[in-house]
PDB file of C-alpha atoms and ligand atoms in Angstrom:
ATOM      1  CA  MET R   1     -13.572   3.219 -28.035  1.00  0.00           C
ATOM      2  CA  LYS R   2     -12.057   3.556 -24.589  1.00  0.00           C
ATOM      3  CA  GLN R   3      -9.521   0.798 -23.868  1.00  0.00           C
ATOM      4  CA  ILE R   4     -10.423  -1.055 -20.657  1.00  0.00           C
ATOM      5  CA  LYS R   5      -7.485  -2.627 -18.835  1.00  0.00           C
ATOM      6  CA  GLU R   6      -7.719  -6.341 -17.967  1.00  0.00           C
ATOM      7  CA  ASN R   7      -5.501  -6.215 -14.894  1.00  0.00           C
ATOM      8  CA  THR R   8      -3.839  -3.744 -12.599  1.00  0.00           C
ATOM      9  CA  SER R   9      -1.052  -3.758 -10.029  1.00  0.00           C
ATOM     10  CA  LEU R  10      -0.585  -1.955  -6.715  1.00  0.00           C
ATOM     11  CA  LEU R  11       2.639  -1.496  -4.759  1.00  0.00           C
ATOM     12  CA  PHE R  12       2.332  -0.123  -1.216  1.00  0.00           C
ATOM     13  CA  VAL R  13       5.408   1.724   0.062  1.00  0.00           C
ATOM     14  CA  CYS R  14       6.509   3.019   3.491  1.00  0.00           C
ATOM     15  CA  LEU R  15       9.913   3.610   5.092  1.00  0.00           C
ATOM     16  CA  GLY R  16      10.823   0.218   6.583  1.00  0.00           C
ATOM     17  CA  ASN R  17       8.330  -2.143   4.877  1.00  0.00           C
ATOM     18  CA  ILE R  18       7.718  -3.808   8.249  1.00  0.00           C
ATOM     19  CA  CYS R  19       4.726  -1.823   9.611  1.00  0.00           C
ATOM     20  CA  ARG R  20       2.467   0.271   7.357  1.00  0.00           C
ATOM     21  CA  SER R  21       3.011  -1.091   3.835  1.00  0.00           C
ATOM     22  CA  PRO R  22       2.877  -4.822   4.710  1.00  0.00           C
ATOM     23  CA  ALA R  23      -0.329  -4.029   6.638  1.00  0.00           C
ATOM     24  CA  ALA R  24      -1.717  -2.219   3.572  1.00  0.00           C
ATOM     25  CA  GLU R  25      -0.729  -5.209   1.411  1.00  0.00           C
ATOM     26  CA  GLY R  26      -2.416  -7.671   3.803  1.00  0.00           C
ATOM     27  CA  ILE R  27      -5.631  -5.651   4.186  1.00  0.00           C
ATOM     28  CA  MET R  28      -5.909  -5.012   0.432  1.00  0.00           C
ATOM     29  CA  ARG R  29      -5.277  -8.677  -0.358  1.00  0.00           C
ATOM     30  CA  HIS R  30      -8.003  -9.604   2.139  1.00  0.00           C
ATOM     31  CA  ILE R  31     -10.673  -7.356   0.592  1.00  0.00           C
ATOM     32  CA  VAL R  32      -9.620  -8.166  -2.986  1.00  0.00           C
ATOM     33  CA  GLU R  33      -9.929 -11.912  -2.273  1.00  0.00           C
ATOM     34  CA  ARG R  34     -13.294 -11.353  -0.592  1.00  0.00           C
ATOM     35  CA  ARG R  35     -14.499  -9.924  -3.920  1.00  0.00           C
ATOM     36  CA  GLY R  36     -12.836 -12.678  -5.970  1.00  0.00           C
ATOM     37  CA  LEU R  37     -10.617 -10.191  -7.824  1.00  0.00           C
ATOM     38  CA  GLU R  38      -7.203 -11.655  -6.969  1.00  0.00           C
ATOM     39  CA  ASP R  39      -6.543 -12.717 -10.585  1.00  0.00           C
ATOM     40  CA  ARG R  40      -6.974  -9.143 -11.826  1.00  0.00           C
ATOM     41  CA  ILE R  41      -5.199  -7.127  -9.144  1.00  0.00           C
ATOM     42  CA  LYS R  42      -1.550  -7.783  -8.294  1.00  0.00           C
ATOM     43  CA  ILE R  43      -0.541  -6.557  -4.822  1.00  0.00           C
ATOM     44  CA  ASP R  44       2.889  -6.142  -3.235  1.00  0.00           C
ATOM     45  CA  SER R  45       4.755  -3.833  -0.825  1.00  0.00           C
ATOM     46  CA  ALA R  46       8.263  -2.391  -0.459  1.00  0.00           C
ATOM     47  CA  GLY R  47      10.303   0.007   1.676  1.00  0.00           C
ATOM     48  CA  VAL R  48      12.114   3.217   0.811  1.00  0.00           C
ATOM     49  CA  SER R  49      14.911   1.766   2.957  1.00  0.00           C
ATOM     50  CA  GLY R  50      16.389  -1.726   2.897  1.00  0.00           C
ATOM     51  CA  TRP R  51      17.043  -1.687   6.663  1.00  0.00           C
ATOM     52  CA  HIS R  52      14.798  -4.678   7.348  1.00  0.00           C
ATOM     53  CA  GLU R  53      15.406  -6.619   4.118  1.00  0.00           C
ATOM     54  CA  GLY R  54      14.046 -10.184   4.367  1.00  0.00           C
ATOM     55  CA  GLU R  55      12.296  -9.643   7.732  1.00  0.00           C
ATOM     56  CA  LEU R  56       8.677 -10.420   8.553  1.00  0.00           C
ATOM     57  CA  PRO R  57       6.533  -7.418   9.582  1.00  0.00           C
ATOM     58  CA  ASP R  58       7.122  -5.935  13.042  1.00  0.00           C
ATOM     59  CA  ARG R  59       5.767  -8.250  15.777  1.00  0.00           C
ATOM     60  CA  ARG R  60       3.457  -5.476  17.088  1.00  0.00           C
ATOM     61  CA  MET R  61       2.012  -4.864  13.603  1.00  0.00           C
ATOM     62  CA  ARG R  62       1.398  -8.595  13.130  1.00  0.00           C
ATOM     63  CA  SER R  63      -0.272  -8.891  16.509  1.00  0.00           C
ATOM     64  CA  HIS R  64      -2.602  -5.903  15.968  1.00  0.00           C
ATOM     65  CA  GLY R  65      -3.370  -7.258  12.494  1.00  0.00           C
ATOM     66  CA  ALA R  66      -4.256 -10.688  13.893  1.00  0.00           C
ATOM     67  CA  ASP R  67      -6.635  -9.000  16.387  1.00  0.00           C
ATOM     68  CA  HIS R  68      -8.529  -7.693  13.343  1.00  0.00           C
ATOM     69  CA  GLY R  69      -8.442 -10.987  11.426  1.00  0.00           C
ATOM     70  CA  TYR R  70      -5.492 -10.206   9.120  1.00  0.00           C
ATOM     71  CA  ASP R  71      -2.347 -12.152   8.365  1.00  0.00           C
ATOM     72  CA  PHE R  72       0.613  -9.832   7.703  1.00  0.00           C
ATOM     73  CA  SER R  73       3.385 -12.149   6.596  1.00  0.00           C
ATOM     74  CA  SER R  74       5.217 -10.658   3.606  1.00  0.00           C
ATOM     75  CA  ARG R  75       9.015 -10.288   3.720  1.00  0.00           C
ATOM     76  CA  SER R  76      10.529  -6.808   3.670  1.00  0.00           C
ATOM     77  CA  ARG R  77      12.285  -5.638   0.511  1.00  0.00           C
ATOM     78  CA  GLN R  78      13.596  -2.301  -0.714  1.00  0.00           C
ATOM     79  CA  PHE R  79      11.842  -0.338  -3.487  1.00  0.00           C
ATOM     80  CA  SER R  80      13.791  -0.317  -6.738  1.00  0.00           C
ATOM     81  CA  ARG R  81      13.490   1.718  -9.943  1.00  0.00           C
ATOM     82  CA  ASP R  82      12.269  -1.438 -11.712  1.00  0.00           C
ATOM     83  CA  ASP R  83       9.100  -1.181  -9.601  1.00  0.00           C
ATOM     84  CA  PHE R  84       8.032   1.804 -11.725  1.00  0.00           C
ATOM     85  CA  LYS R  85       7.841  -0.614 -14.681  1.00  0.00           C
ATOM     86  CA  ARG R  86       6.252  -3.447 -12.725  1.00  0.00           C
ATOM     87  CA  PHE R  87       3.396  -1.554 -11.005  1.00  0.00           C
ATOM     88  CA  ASP R  88       0.620   0.714 -12.293  1.00  0.00           C
ATOM     89  CA  HIS R  89       0.102   2.424  -8.929  1.00  0.00           C
ATOM     90  CA  ILE R  90       2.707   3.066  -6.226  1.00  0.00           C
ATOM     91  CA  VAL R  91       0.823   4.009  -3.076  1.00  0.00           C
ATOM     92  CA  VAL R  92       2.882   5.784  -0.380  1.00  0.00           C
ATOM     93  CA  MET R  93       2.067   6.448   3.278  1.00  0.00           C
ATOM     94  CA  ASP R  94       3.501   9.904   3.994  1.00  0.00           C
ATOM     95  CA  ASP R  95       5.117  13.012   2.480  1.00  0.00           C
ATOM     96  CA  ASP R  96       8.671  11.732   3.053  1.00  0.00           C
ATOM     97  CA  ASN R  97       7.859   8.513   1.167  1.00  0.00           C
ATOM     98  CA  TYR R  98       6.318  10.636  -1.610  1.00  0.00           C
ATOM     99  CA  SER R  99       9.402  12.818  -2.062  1.00  0.00           C
ATOM    100  CA  ASP R 100      11.838   9.891  -1.786  1.00  0.00           C
ATOM    101  CA  ILE R 101       9.997   7.783  -4.367  1.00  0.00           C
ATOM    102  CA  THR R 102       9.153  10.575  -6.827  1.00  0.00           C
ATOM    103  CA  ALA R 103      12.847  11.630  -6.690  1.00  0.00           C
ATOM    104  CA  MET R 104      13.674   8.204  -8.181  1.00  0.00           C
ATOM    105  CA  ALA R 105      11.222   8.588 -11.072  1.00  0.00           C
ATOM    106  CA  ARG R 106      12.886   9.011 -14.486  1.00  0.00           C
ATOM    107  CA  ASN R 107       9.989  10.683 -16.258  1.00  0.00           C
ATOM    108  CA  GLU R 108       6.486  12.084 -15.839  1.00  0.00           C
ATOM    109  CA  ASP R 109       4.818   8.727 -16.488  1.00  0.00           C
ATOM    110  CA  GLU R 110       6.734   7.161 -13.585  1.00  0.00           C
ATOM    111  CA  ARG R 111       6.129  10.173 -11.314  1.00  0.00           C
ATOM    112  CA  SER R 112       2.385  10.092 -12.017  1.00  0.00           C
ATOM    113  CA  ARG R 113       2.158   6.480 -10.778  1.00  0.00           C
ATOM    114  CA  VAL R 114       2.998   7.633  -7.232  1.00  0.00           C
ATOM    115  CA  VAL R 115      -0.054   8.492  -5.115  1.00  0.00           C
ATOM    116  CA  MET R 116      -0.766   9.110  -1.418  1.00  0.00           C
ATOM    117  CA  MET R 117      -2.725   6.401   0.445  1.00  0.00           C
ATOM    118  CA  THR R 118      -4.653   9.141   2.277  1.00  0.00           C
ATOM    119  CA  ASP R 119      -6.107  10.370  -1.052  1.00  0.00           C
ATOM    120  CA  PHE R 120      -8.405   7.327  -0.930  1.00  0.00           C
ATOM    121  CA  LEU R 121      -9.777   7.877   2.597  1.00  0.00           C
ATOM    122  CA  ARG R 122     -13.542   8.131   2.688  1.00  0.00           C
ATOM    123  CA  ASN R 123     -14.280   8.436   6.428  1.00  0.00           C
ATOM    124  CA  HIS R 124     -11.023   9.626   8.058  1.00  0.00           C
ATOM    125  CA  THR R 125     -10.741  12.522   5.643  1.00  0.00           C
ATOM    126  CA  GLY R 126      -8.829  14.849   8.010  1.00  0.00           C
ATOM    127  CA  HIS R 127      -5.677  12.694   7.799  1.00  0.00           C
ATOM    128  CA  THR R 128      -2.953  13.636   5.318  1.00  0.00           C
ATOM    129  CA  SER R 129      -0.609  10.743   6.148  1.00  0.00           C
ATOM    130  CA  VAL R 130      -0.630   7.222   7.588  1.00  0.00           C
ATOM    131  CA  PRO R 131       1.648   8.037  10.569  1.00  0.00           C
ATOM    132  CA  ASP R 132       4.711   5.887  11.272  1.00  0.00           C
ATOM    133  CA  PRO R 133       3.836   3.752  14.348  1.00  0.00           C
ATOM    134  CA  TYR R 134       7.358   2.347  14.878  1.00  0.00           C
ATOM    135  CA  TYR R 135       8.439   4.498  17.843  1.00  0.00           C
ATOM    136  CA  GLY R 136       4.981   4.810  19.423  1.00  0.00           C
ATOM    137  CA  GLY R 137       2.537   2.635  21.359  1.00  0.00           C
ATOM    138  CA  ASP R 138      -0.474   0.435  20.680  1.00  0.00           C
ATOM    139  CA  ARG R 139      -2.743   3.315  19.670  1.00  0.00           C
ATOM    140  CA  GLY R 140      -0.465   4.105  16.701  1.00  0.00           C
ATOM    141  CA  PHE R 141      -0.758   0.565  15.352  1.00  0.00           C
ATOM    142  CA  GLU R 142      -4.540   0.610  15.768  1.00  0.00           C
ATOM    143  CA  LEU R 143      -4.731   3.941  13.926  1.00  0.00           C
ATOM    144  CA  VAL R 144      -2.675   2.474  11.056  1.00  0.00           C
ATOM    145  CA  ILE R 145      -5.185  -0.366  10.673  1.00  0.00           C
ATOM    146  CA  GLU R 146      -8.173   1.996  10.896  1.00  0.00           C
ATOM    147  CA  LEU R 147      -6.769   4.341   8.238  1.00  0.00           C
ATOM    148  CA  LEU R 148      -5.649   1.514   5.958  1.00  0.00           C
ATOM    149  CA  GLU R 149      -9.036  -0.233   6.089  1.00  0.00           C
ATOM    150  CA  ASP R 150     -10.746   3.013   5.118  1.00  0.00           C
ATOM    151  CA  ALA R 151      -8.268   3.871   2.338  1.00  0.00           C
ATOM    152  CA  CYS R 152      -8.138   0.304   0.936  1.00  0.00           C
ATOM    153  CA  GLU R 153     -11.917   0.376   0.414  1.00  0.00           C
ATOM    154  CA  GLY R 154     -11.640   3.723  -1.370  1.00  0.00           C
ATOM    155  CA  LEU R 155      -8.704   2.563  -3.480  1.00  0.00           C
ATOM    156  CA  LEU R 156     -10.452  -0.672  -4.450  1.00  0.00           C
ATOM    157  CA  GLU R 157     -13.530   1.286  -5.510  1.00  0.00           C
ATOM    158  CA  GLN R 158     -11.308   3.386  -7.800  1.00  0.00           C
ATOM    159  CA  VAL R 159      -9.581   0.295  -9.231  1.00  0.00           C
ATOM    160  CA  ILE R 160     -12.948  -1.370  -9.870  1.00  0.00           C
ATOM    161  CA  LYS R 161     -14.030   1.712 -11.858  1.00  0.00           C
ATOM    162  CA  ASP R 162     -10.764   1.698 -13.829  1.00  0.00           C
ATOM    163  CA  LEU R 163     -11.150  -1.998 -14.662  1.00  0.00           C
ATOM    164  CA  ASP R 164     -14.819  -1.425 -15.508  1.00  0.00           C
ATOM    165  CA  ILE R 165     -15.974  -4.161 -13.124  1.00  0.00           C
ATOM    166  CA  ARG R 166     -19.664  -3.998 -12.248  1.00  0.00           C
TER     167      ARG R 166
HETATM  168  P1  4NP U 201       7.238   1.470   8.495  1.00  0.00           P
HETATM  169  O1  4NP U 201       7.779   1.762   9.985  1.00  0.00           O
HETATM  170  O2  4NP U 201       7.893   2.504   7.595  1.00  0.00           O
HETATM  171  O3  4NP U 201       5.773   1.671   8.608  1.00  0.00           O
HETATM  172  O4  4NP U 201       7.658   0.048   8.155  1.00  0.00           O
HETATM  173  C1  4NP U 201       9.137   1.838  10.294  1.00  0.00           C
HETATM  174  C2  4NP U 201       9.852   0.678  10.500  1.00  0.00           C
HETATM  175  C3  4NP U 201      11.206   0.739  10.872  1.00  0.00           C
HETATM  176  C4  4NP U 201      11.809   1.973  11.023  1.00  0.00           C
HETATM  177  C5  4NP U 201      11.093   3.131  10.807  1.00  0.00           C
HETATM  178  C6  4NP U 201       9.756   3.065  10.432  1.00  0.00           C
HETATM  179  N1  4NP U 201      13.177   2.021  11.436  1.00  0.00           N
HETATM  180  O5  4NP U 201      13.641   3.148  11.744  1.00  0.00           O
HETATM  181  O6  4NP U 201      13.843   0.979  11.476  1.00  0.00           O
END
């Protein structure tokens, strides 16, 4: 008989952990709580870099998030090799994140946990990355939220299948 997992865990990763991945964490938490699944799905985020260790998300990201009804308030931390043991799925935002994180994997099991956020897009299917908004303007932050909302829905649908939730 196929073994159904009770719980799962998702770690969102970007470069600084102050724009894209804390937004992904906040949006995913929001839709997971809306479905009452917070006890079964652990959610966190981290950065490839530790440049902003301990900081709240970028003020612009928080403000755009609040405009859409989200609260982005996690503290930045750097990804560590231990995260491969602590999370089932490590969801990265762009190709640089993918190569940096997979380069830290010690074996195929760890490498296979790393996936691209854009693989879960259902509407914005032309996008192959969630672009870094840090050096751009408002439109970049809005695009991040649009892409993350789309991909979070797709990712949650996949997780719900894996956990055999009806
Ligand atoms: P994030 O954006 O990777 O989406 O958090 C960035 C934040 C900070 C920097 C680069 C990207 N930085 O160069 O400090």
